[in-house]
Tab-separated table of N, CA and C in Angstrom:
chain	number	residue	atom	x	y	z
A	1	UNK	N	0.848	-1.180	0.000
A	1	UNK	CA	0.000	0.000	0.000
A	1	UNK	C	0.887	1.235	0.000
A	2	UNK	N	0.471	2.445	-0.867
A	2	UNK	CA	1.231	3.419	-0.836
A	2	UNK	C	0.626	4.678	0.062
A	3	UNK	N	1.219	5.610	0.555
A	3	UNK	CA	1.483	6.255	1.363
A	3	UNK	C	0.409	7.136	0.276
A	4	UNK	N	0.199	7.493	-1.152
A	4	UNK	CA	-0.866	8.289	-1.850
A	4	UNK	C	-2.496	7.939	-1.570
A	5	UNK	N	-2.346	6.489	-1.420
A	5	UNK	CA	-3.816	5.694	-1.700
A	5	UNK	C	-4.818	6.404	-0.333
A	6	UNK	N	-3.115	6.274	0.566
A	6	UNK	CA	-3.725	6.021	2.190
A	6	UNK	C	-4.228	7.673	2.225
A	7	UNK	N	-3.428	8.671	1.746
A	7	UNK	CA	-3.503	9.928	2.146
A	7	UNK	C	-4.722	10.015	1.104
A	8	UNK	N	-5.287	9.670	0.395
A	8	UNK	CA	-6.294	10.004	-0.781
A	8	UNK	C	-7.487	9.258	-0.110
A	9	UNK	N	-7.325	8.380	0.212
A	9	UNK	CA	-8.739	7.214	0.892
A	9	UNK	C	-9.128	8.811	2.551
A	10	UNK	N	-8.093	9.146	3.023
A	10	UNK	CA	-8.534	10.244	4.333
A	10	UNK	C	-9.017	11.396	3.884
A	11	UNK	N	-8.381	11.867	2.545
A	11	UNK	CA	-8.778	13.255	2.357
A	11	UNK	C	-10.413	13.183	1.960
A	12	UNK	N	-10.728	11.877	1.154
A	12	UNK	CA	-11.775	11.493	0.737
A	12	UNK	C	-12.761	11.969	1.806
A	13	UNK	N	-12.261	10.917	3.148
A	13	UNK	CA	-13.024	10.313	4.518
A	13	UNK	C	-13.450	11.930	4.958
A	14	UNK	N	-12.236	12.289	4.879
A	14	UNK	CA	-12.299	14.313	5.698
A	14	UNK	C	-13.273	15.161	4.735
A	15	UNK	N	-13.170	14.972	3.409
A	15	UNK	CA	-14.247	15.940	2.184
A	15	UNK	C	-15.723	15.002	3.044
A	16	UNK	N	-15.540	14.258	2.922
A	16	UNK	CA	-17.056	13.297	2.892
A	16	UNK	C	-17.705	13.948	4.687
A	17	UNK	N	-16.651	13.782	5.301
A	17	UNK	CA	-17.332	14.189	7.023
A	17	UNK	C	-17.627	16.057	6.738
A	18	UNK	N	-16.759	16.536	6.385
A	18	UNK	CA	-16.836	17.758	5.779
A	18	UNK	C	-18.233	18.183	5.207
A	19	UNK	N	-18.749	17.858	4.175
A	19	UNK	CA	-20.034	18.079	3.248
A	19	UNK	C	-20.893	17.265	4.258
A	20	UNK	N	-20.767	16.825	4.987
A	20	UNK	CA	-21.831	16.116	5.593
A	20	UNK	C	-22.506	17.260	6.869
A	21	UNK	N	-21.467	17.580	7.478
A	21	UNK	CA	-21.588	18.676	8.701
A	21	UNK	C	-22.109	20.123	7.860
A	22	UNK	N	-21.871	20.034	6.588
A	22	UNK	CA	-21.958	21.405	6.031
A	22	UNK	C	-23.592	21.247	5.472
A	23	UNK	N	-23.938	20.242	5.056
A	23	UNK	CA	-25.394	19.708	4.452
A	23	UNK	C	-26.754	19.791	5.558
A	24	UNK	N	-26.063	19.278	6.641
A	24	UNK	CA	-27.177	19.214	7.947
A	24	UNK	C	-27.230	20.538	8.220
A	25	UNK	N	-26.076	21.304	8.556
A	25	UNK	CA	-26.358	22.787	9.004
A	25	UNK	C	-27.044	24.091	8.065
A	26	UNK	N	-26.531	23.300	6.749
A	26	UNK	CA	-27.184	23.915	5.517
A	26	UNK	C	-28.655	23.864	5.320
A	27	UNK	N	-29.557	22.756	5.759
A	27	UNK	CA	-30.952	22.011	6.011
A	27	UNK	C	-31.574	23.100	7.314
A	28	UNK	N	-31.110	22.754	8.470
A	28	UNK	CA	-31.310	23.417	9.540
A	28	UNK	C	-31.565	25.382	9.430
A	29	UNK	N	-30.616	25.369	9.089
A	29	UNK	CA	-30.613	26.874	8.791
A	29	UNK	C	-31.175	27.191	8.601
A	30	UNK	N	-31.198	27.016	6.960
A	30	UNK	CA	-32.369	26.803	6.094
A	30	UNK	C	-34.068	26.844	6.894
A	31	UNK	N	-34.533	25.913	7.157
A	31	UNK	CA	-35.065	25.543	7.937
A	31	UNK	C	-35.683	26.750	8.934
A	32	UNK	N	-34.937	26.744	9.681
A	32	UNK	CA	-35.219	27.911	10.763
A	32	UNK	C	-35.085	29.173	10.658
A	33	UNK	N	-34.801	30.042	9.279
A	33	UNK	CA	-34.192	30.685	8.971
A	33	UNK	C	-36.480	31.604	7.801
A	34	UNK	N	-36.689	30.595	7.330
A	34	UNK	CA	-37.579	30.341	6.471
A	34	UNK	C	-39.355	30.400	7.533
A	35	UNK	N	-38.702	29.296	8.798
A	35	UNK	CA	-39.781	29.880	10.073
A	35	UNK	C	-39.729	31.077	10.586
A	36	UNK	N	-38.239	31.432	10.727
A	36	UNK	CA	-38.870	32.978	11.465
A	36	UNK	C	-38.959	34.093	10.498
A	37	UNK	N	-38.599	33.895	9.027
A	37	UNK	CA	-39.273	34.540	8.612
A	37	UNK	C	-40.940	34.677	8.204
A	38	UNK	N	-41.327	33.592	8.162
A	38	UNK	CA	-42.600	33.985	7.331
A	38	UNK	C	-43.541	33.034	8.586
A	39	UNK	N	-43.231	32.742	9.517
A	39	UNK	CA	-44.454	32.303	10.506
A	39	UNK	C	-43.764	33.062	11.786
A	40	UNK	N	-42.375	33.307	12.563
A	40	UNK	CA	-42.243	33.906	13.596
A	40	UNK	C	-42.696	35.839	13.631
A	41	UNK	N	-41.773	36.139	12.827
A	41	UNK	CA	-42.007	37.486	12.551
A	41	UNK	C	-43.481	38.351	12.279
A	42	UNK	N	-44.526	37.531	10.796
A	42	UNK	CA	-45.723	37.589	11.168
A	42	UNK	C	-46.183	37.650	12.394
A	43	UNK	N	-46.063	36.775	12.658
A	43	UNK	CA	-46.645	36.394	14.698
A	43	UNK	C	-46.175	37.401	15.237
A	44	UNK	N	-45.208	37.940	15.240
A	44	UNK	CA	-45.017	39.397	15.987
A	44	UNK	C	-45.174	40.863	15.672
A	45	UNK	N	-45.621	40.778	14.336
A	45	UNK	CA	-46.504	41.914	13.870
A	45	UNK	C	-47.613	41.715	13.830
A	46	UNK	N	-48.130	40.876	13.064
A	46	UNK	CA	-49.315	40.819	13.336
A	46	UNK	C	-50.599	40.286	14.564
A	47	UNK	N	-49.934	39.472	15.725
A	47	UNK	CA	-50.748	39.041	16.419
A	47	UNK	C	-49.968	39.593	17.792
A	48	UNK	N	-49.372	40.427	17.718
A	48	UNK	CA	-48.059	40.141	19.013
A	48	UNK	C	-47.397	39.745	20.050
A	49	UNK	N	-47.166	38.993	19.386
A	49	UNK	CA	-46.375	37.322	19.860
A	49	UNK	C	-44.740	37.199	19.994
A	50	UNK	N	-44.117	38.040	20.891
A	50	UNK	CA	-42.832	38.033	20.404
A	50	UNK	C	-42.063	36.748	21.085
A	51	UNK	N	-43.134	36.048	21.472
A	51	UNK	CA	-42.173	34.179	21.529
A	51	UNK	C	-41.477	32.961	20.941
A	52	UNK	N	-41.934	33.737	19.466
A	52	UNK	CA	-41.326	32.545	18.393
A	52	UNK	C	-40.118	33.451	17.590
A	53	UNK	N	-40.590	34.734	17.849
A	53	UNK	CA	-39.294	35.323	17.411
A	53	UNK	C	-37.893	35.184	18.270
A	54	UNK	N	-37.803	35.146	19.829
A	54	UNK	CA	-37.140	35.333	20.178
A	54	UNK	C	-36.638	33.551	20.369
A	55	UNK	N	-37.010	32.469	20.321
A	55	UNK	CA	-37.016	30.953	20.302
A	55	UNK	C	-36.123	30.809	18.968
A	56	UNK	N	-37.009	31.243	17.774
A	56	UNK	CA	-36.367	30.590	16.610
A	56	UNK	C	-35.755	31.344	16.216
A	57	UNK	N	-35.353	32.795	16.442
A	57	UNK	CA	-34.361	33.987	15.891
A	57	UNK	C	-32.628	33.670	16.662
A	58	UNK	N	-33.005	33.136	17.727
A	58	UNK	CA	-32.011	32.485	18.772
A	58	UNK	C	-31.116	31.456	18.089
A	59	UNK	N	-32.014	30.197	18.213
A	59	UNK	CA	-31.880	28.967	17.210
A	59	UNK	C	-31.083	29.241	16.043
A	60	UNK	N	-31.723	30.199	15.260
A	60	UNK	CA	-31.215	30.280	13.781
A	60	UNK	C	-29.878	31.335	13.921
A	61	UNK	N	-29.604	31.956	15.018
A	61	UNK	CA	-28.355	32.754	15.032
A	61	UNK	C	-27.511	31.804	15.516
A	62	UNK	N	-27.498	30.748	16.655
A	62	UNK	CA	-26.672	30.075	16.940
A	62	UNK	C	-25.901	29.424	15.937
A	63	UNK	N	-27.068	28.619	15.293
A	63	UNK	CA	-26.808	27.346	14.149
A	63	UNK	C	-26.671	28.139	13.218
A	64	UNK	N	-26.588	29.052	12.412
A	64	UNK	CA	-25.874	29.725	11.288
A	64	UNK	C	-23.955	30.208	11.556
A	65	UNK	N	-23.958	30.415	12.904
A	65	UNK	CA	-22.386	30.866	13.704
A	65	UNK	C	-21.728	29.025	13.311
A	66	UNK	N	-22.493	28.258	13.650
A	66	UNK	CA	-22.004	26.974	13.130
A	66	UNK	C	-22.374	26.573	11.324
A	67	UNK	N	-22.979	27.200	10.645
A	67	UNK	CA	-23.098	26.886	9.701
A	67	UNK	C	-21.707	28.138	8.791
A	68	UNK	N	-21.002	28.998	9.301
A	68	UNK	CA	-20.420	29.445	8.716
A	68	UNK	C	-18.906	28.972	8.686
A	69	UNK	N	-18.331	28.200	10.002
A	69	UNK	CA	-17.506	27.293	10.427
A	69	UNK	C	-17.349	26.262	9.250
A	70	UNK	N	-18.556	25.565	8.940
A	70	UNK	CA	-18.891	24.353	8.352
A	70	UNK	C	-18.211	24.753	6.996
A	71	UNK	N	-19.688	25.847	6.696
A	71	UNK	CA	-18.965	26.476	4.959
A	71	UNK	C	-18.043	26.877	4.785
A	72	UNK	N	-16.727	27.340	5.581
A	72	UNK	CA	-15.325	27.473	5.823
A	72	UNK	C	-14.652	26.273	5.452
A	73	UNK	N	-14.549	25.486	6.079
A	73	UNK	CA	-14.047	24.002	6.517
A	73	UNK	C	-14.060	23.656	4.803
A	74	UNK	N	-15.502	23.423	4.482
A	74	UNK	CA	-15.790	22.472	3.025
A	74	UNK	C	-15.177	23.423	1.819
A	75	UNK	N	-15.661	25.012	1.976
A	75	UNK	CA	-14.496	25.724	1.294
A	75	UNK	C	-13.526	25.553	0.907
A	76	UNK	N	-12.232	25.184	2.159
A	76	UNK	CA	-11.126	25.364	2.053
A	76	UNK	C	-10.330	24.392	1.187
A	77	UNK	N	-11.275	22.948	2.182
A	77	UNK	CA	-10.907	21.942	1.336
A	77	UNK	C	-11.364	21.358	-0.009
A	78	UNK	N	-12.723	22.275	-0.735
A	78	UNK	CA	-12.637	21.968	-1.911
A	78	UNK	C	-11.823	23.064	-3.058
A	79	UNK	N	-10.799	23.966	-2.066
A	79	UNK	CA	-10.260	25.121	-2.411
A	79	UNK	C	-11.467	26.147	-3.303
A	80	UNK	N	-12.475	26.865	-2.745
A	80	UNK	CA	-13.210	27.696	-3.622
A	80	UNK	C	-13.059	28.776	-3.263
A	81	UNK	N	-12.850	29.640	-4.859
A	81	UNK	CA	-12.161	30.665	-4.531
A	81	UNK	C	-13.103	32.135	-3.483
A	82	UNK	N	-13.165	32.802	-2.852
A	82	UNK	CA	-13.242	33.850	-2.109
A	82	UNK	C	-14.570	34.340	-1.960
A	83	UNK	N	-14.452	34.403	-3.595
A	83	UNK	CA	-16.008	34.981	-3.895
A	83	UNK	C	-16.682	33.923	-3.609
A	84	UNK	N	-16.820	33.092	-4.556
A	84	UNK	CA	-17.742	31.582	-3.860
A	84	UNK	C	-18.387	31.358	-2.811
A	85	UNK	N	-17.118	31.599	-1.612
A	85	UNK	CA	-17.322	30.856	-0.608
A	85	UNK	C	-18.018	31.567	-0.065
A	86	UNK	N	-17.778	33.190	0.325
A	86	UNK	CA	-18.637	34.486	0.376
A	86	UNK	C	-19.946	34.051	0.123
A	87	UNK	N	-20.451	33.863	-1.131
A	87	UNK	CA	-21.915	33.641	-1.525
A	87	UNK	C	-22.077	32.558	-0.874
A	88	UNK	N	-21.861	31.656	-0.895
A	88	UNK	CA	-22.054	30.213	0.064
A	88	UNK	C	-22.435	30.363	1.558
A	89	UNK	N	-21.885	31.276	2.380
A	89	UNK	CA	-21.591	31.811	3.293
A	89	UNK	C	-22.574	32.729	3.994
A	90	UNK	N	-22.890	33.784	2.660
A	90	UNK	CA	-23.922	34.310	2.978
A	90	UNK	C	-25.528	34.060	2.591
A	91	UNK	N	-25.474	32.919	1.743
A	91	UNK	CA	-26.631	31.566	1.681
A	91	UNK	C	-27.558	31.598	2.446
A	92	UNK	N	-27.022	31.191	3.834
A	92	UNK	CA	-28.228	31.514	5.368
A	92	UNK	C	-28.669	32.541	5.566
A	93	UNK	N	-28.662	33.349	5.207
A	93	UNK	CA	-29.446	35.014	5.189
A	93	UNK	C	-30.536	34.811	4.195
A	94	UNK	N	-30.414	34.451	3.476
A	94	UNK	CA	-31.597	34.109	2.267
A	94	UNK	C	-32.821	33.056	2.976
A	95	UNK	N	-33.963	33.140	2.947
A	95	UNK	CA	-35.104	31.966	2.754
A	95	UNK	C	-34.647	31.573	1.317
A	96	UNK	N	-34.570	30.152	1.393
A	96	UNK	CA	-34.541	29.072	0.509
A	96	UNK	C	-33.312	29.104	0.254
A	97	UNK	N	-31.950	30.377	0.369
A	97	UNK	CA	-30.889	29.792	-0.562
A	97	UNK	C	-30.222	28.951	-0.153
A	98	UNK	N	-29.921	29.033	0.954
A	98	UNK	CA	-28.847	27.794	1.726
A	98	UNK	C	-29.275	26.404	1.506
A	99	UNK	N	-30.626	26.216	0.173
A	99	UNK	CA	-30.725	24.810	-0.018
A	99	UNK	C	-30.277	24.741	-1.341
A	100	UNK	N	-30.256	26.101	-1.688
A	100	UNK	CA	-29.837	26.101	-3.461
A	100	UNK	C	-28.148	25.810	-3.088
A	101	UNK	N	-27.458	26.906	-1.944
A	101	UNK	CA	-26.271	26.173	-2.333
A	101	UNK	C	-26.198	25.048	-1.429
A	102	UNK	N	-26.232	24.374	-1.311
A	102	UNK	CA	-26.161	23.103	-0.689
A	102	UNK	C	-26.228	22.539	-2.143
A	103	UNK	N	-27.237	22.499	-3.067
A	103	UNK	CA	-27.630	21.120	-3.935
A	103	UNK	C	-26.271	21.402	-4.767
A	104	UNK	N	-25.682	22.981	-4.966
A	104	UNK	CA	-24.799	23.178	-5.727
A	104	UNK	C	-23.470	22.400	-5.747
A	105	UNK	N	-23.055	22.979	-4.220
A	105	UNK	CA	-22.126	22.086	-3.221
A	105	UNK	C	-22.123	20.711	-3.696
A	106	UNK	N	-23.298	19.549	-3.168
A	106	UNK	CA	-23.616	18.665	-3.563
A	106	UNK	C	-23.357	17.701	-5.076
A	107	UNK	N	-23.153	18.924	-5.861
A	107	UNK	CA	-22.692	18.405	-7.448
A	107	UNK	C	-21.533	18.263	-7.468
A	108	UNK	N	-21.097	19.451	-6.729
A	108	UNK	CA	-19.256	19.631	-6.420
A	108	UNK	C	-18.263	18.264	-6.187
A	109	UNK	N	-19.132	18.389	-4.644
A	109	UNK	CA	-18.417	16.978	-4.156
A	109	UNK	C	-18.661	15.678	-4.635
A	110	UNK	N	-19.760	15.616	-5.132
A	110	UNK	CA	-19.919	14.207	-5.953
A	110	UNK	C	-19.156	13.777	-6.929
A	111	UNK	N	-18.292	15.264	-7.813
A	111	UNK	CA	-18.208	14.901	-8.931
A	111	UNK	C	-16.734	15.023	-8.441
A	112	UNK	N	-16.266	15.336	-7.462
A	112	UNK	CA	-14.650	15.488	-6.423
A	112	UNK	C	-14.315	13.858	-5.955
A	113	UNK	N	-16.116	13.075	-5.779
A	113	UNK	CA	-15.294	12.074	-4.771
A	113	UNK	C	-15.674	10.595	-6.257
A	114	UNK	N	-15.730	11.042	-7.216
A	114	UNK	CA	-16.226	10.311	-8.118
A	114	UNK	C	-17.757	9.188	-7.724
């Protein structure tokens, strides 16, 4: 066994744990990001309810501080350049985009890990 196979079979193992941590937080975000906009926030203008804002506005600030870690990490190691990663990055600010780049991501690494 050569010392390439072994270092190529980990980098694999590390891209693969990589996109994986970056996919869930990408979902989540997403996710919570999409509730407090269009069911928490309503609820606090219109009915005033400021309990789901301050629950899921929480939630979605935590887990985005970890979703920017993540998109760092998978960045680096699929080397994308600056701008990219930027838009990738700033993904979770968007309702719906952080699933667009995710599926993008998703083509990336598939077509990285054959």
């Amino acid at each position: 066994m050569t010392g390439t196979s072994t270092t190529t079979t980990a980098g694999q193992r590390g891209l693969s744990g990589a996109f994986l941590r970056y996919r869930i937080l990408a979902f989540l975000t997403g996710v919570l990001l999409i509730l407090l906009v269009f069911l928490a926030l309503p609820m606090k203008y219109l009915a005033d309810n400021e309990g789901p804002v301050s629950l899921i506005g929480t939630a979605h600030g935590f887990l985005f501080m970890a979703y920017l870690v993540t998109a760092l990490d998978l960045g680096i190691r699929l080397r994308w350049a600056w701008l990219k990663l930027g838009l990738v990055m700033l993904a979770g600010t968007v309702p719906f985009a952080s699933f667009v780049a995710e599926r993008r991501a998703h083509a990336e690494v598939r077509a990285r890990l054959g």
